Tab-separated table of C-alpha atoms in Angstrom:
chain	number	residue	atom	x	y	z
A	2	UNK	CA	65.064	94.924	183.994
A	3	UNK	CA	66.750	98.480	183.323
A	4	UNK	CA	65.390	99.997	180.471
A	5	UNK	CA	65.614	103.732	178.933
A	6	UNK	CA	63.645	105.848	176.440
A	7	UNK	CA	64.184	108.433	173.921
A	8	UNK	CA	60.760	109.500	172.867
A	9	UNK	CA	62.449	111.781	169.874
A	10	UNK	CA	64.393	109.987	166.654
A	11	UNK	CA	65.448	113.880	165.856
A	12	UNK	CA	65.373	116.986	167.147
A	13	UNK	CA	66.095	120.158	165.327
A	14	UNK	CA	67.017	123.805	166.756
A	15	UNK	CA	68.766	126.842	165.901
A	16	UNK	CA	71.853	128.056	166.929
A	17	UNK	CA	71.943	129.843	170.230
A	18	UNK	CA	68.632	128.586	171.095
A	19	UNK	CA	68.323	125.945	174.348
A	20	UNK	CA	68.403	122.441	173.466
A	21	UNK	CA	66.561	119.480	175.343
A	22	UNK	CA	66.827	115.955	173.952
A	23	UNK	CA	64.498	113.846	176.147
A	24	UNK	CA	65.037	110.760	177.732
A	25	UNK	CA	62.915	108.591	180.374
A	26	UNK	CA	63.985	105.431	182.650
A	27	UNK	CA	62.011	102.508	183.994
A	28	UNK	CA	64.488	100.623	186.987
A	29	UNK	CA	64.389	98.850	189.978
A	30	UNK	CA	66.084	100.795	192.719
A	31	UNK	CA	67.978	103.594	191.976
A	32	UNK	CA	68.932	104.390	188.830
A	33	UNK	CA	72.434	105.182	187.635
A	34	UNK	CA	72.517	107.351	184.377
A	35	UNK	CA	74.556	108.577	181.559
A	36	UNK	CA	74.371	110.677	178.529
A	37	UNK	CA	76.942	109.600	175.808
A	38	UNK	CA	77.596	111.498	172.500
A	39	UNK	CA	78.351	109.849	168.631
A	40	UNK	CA	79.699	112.081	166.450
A	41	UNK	CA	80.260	110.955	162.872
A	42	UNK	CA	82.720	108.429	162.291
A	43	UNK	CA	84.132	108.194	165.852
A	44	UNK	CA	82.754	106.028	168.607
A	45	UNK	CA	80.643	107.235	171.901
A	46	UNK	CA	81.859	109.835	174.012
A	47	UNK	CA	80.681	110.365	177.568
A	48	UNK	CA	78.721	113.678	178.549
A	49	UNK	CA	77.980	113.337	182.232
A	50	UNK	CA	76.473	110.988	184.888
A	51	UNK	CA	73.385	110.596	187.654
A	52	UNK	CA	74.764	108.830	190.498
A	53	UNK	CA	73.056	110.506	193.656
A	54	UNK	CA	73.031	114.245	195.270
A	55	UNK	CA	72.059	116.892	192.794
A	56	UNK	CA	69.288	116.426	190.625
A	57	UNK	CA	71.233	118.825	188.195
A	58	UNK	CA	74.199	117.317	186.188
A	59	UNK	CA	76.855	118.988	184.669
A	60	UNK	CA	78.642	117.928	181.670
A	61	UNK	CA	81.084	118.015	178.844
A	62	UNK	CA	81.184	120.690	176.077
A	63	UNK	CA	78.492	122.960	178.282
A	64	UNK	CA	75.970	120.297	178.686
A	65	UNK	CA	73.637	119.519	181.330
A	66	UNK	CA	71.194	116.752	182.725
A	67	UNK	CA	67.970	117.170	185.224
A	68	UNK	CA	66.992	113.963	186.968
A	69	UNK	CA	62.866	113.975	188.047
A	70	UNK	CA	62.450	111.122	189.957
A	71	UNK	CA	58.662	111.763	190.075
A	72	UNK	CA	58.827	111.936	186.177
A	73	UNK	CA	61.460	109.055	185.534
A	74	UNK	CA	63.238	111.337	183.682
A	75	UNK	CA	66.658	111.925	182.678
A	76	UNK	CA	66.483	114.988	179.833
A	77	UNK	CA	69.737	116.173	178.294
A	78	UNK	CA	69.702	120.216	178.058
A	79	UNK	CA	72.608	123.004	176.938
A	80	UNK	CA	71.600	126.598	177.018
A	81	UNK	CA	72.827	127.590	173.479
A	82	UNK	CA	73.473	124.986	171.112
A	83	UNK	CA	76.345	124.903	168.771
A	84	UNK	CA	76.212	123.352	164.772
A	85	UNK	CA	78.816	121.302	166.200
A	86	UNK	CA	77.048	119.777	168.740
A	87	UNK	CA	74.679	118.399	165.723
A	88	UNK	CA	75.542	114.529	166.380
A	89	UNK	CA	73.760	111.142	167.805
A	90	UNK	CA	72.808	111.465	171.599
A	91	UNK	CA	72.193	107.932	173.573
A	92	UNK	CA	70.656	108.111	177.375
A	93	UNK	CA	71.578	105.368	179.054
A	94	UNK	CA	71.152	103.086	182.551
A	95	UNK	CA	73.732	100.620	184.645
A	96	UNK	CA	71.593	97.666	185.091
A	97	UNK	CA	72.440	97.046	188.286
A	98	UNK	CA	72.367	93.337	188.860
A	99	UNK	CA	73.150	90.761	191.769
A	100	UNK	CA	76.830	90.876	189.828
A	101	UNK	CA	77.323	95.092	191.024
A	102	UNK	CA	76.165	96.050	187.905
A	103	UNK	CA	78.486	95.862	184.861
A	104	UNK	CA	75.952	96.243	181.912
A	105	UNK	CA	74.799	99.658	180.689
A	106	UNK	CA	71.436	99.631	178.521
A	107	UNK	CA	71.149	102.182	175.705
A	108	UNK	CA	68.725	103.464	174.237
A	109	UNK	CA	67.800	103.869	170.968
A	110	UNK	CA	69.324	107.700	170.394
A	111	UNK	CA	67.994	110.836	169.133
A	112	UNK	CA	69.914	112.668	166.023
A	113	UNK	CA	70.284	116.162	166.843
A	114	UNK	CA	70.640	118.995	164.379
A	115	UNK	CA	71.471	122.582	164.706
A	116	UNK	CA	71.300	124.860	162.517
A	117	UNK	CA	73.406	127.874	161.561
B	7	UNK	CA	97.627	106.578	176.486
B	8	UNK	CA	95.560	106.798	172.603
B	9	UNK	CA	91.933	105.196	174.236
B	10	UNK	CA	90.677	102.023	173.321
B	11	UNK	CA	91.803	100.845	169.581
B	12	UNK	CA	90.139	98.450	167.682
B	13	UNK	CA	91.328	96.556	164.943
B	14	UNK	CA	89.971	96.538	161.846
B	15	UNK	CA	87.754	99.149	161.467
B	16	UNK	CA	86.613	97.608	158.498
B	17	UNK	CA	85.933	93.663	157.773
B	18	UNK	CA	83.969	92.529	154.640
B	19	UNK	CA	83.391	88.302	154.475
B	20	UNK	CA	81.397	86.143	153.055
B	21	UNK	CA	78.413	84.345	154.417
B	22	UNK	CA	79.495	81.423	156.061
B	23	UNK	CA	83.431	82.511	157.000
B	24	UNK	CA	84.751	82.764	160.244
B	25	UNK	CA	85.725	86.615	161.031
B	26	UNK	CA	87.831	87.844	164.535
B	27	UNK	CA	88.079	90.903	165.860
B	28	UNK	CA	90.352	92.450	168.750
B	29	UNK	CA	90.491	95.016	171.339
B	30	UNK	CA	92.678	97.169	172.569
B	31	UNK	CA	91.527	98.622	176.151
B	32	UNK	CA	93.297	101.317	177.562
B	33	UNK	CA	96.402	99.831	179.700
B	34	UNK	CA	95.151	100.311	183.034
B	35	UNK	CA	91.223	99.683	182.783
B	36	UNK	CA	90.067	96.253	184.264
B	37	UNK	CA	86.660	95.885	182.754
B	38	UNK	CA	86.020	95.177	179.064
B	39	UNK	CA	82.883	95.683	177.216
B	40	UNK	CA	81.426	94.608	174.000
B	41	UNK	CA	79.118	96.063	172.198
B	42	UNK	CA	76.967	95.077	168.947
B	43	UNK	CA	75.310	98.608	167.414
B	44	UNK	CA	72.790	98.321	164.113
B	45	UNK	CA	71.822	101.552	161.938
B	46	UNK	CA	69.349	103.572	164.100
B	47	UNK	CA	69.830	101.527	167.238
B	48	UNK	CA	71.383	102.116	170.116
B	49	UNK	CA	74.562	99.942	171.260
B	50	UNK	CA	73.536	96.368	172.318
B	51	UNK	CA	75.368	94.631	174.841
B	52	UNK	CA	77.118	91.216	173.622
B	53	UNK	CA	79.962	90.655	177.188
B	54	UNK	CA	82.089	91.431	179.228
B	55	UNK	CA	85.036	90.946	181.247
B	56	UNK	CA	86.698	91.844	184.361
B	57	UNK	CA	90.275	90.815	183.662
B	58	UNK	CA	90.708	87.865	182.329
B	59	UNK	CA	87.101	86.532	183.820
B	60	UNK	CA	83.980	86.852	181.189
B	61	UNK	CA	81.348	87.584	183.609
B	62	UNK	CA	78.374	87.829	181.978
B	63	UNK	CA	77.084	86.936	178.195
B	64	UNK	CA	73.992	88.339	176.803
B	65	UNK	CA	71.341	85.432	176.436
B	66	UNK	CA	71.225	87.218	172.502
B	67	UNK	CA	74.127	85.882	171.729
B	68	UNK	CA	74.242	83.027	169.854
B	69	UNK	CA	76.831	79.930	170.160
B	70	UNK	CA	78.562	81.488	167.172
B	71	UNK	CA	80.044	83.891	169.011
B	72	UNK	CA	83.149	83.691	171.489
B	73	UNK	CA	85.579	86.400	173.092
B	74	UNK	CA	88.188	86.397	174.900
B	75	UNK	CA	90.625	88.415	177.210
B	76	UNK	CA	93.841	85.829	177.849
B	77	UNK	CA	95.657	88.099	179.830
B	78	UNK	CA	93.248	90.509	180.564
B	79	UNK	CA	94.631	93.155	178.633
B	80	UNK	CA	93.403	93.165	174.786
B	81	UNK	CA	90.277	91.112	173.954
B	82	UNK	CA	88.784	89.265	170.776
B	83	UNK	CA	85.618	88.784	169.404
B	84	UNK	CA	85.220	85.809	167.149
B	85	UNK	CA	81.994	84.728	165.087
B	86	UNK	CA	81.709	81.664	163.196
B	87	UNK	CA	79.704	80.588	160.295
B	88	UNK	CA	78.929	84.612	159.941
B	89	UNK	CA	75.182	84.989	158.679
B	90	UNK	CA	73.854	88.537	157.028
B	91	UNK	CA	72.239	88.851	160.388
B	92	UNK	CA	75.974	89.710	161.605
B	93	UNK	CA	76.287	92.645	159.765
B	94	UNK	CA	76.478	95.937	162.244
B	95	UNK	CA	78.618	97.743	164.040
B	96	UNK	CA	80.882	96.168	167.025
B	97	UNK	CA	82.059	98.136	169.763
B	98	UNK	CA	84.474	97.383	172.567
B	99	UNK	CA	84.950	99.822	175.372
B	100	UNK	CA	86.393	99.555	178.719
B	101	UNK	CA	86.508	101.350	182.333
B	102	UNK	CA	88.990	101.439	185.682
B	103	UNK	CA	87.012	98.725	187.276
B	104	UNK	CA	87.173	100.498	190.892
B	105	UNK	CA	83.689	100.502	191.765
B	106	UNK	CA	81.469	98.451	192.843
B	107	UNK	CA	78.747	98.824	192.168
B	108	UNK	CA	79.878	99.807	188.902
B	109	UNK	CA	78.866	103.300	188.330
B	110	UNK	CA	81.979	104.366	186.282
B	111	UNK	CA	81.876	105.905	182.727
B	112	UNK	CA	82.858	103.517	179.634
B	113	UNK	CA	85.380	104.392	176.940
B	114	UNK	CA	84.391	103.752	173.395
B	115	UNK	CA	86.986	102.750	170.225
B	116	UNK	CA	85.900	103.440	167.061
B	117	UNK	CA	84.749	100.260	165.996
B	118	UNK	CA	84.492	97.315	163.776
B	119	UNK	CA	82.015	97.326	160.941
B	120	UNK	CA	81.020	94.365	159.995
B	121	UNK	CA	79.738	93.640	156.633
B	122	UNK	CA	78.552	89.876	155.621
B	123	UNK	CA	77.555	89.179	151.877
């Protein structure tokens, strides 16, 4: 089965410093995988997507992804972070099944803060 | 087009009660997802449907709980005899259904939290 991990139940930076929340993947095949975003009191946002091609992804609100097959990884970065980007990050996989694939596995998230 | 609603966003009931919950999808997506998310978890998966059709149910879920999608537009989510154990968040999202295999991006609503004294 598809599974995902986020080593890191919080991460903490400073404003206009690089952010990396971490995230690594155990599948069968190849993988398809998302970052989504939680901010308070809303529900989960997408960031961006690993389907094939580049293993650099480009996202929403300046962030990006590098997928390392040798490393199984999947780790969420931005350049400069922003206090508002202080929310609840989930990695994710499509656990792609004899159906096509209709179930994505999340994993546990990592809280991000940034401070001013 | 507001997204995917969900209604209510809060539910309170006793142990024991019968609660139901429905979703909204956004008017043209196919698939629809649902989602059970605890404090300091990530979202679980409970179903889902393409259309009308539930295709798959997680083996978690217990006989308790039933949803449907009649027309395949909005959805509910019933439990029965609600225990404490109920108590979390439930999600429902949903996505174009275009792809197979299914590598597109889900929409989230807001959410039902469910609280069970």
């Amino acid at each position: 089965a598809q599974s995902v991990a986020q080593p890191e139940d919080q991460v903490n930076v400073a404003e206009g410093n690089p952010l990396t929340v971490k995230c690594t993947y155990s599948v069968s095949g190849n993988p398809y995988l998302f970052w989504y975003v939680q901010y308070p009191n809303r529900g989960l946002q997408f960031l961006l997507k690993y389907i094939t091609g580049d293993n650099l992804v480009k996202g929403s609100y300046g962030f990006e992804a590098e997928f390392n097959k040798s490393q199984t990884s999947f780790h969420l970065k931005k350049p400069s972070a922003l206090v508002s980007d202080s929310a609840l990050y989930f990695c994710a996989v499509r656990d792609i099944d004899r159906t096509g694939g209709f179930k994505t596995i999340f994993g546990a998230g990592t809280r991000l803060f940034v401070k001013a | 087009d507001t997204g995917v609603s969900q209604d209510p966003r809060h539910k309170i009931t006793k142990r024991g009660q019968n609660v139901t919950f429905r979703c909204d999808p956004i008017s043209e997506h196919n698939r629809l997802y649902w989602y059970r998310q605890t404090l300091g978890q990530g979202p679980e998966f409970l179903t889902y449907f393409q259309n009308e059709a539930q295709l798959e149910k997680s083996r978690l879920l217990s006989d308790r709980f039933s949803a449907e999608r009649p027309k395949g537009s909005f959805s509910t989510l019933e439990i029965q005899r609600t225990e404490q154990g109920d108590s979390a968040m439930y999600l429902c999202a949903s996505s174009l259904g275009t792809t197979y295999p299914n590598n597109e991006k889900l929409f989230f609503g807001s959410g039902t939290q469910l609280s069970v004294l």
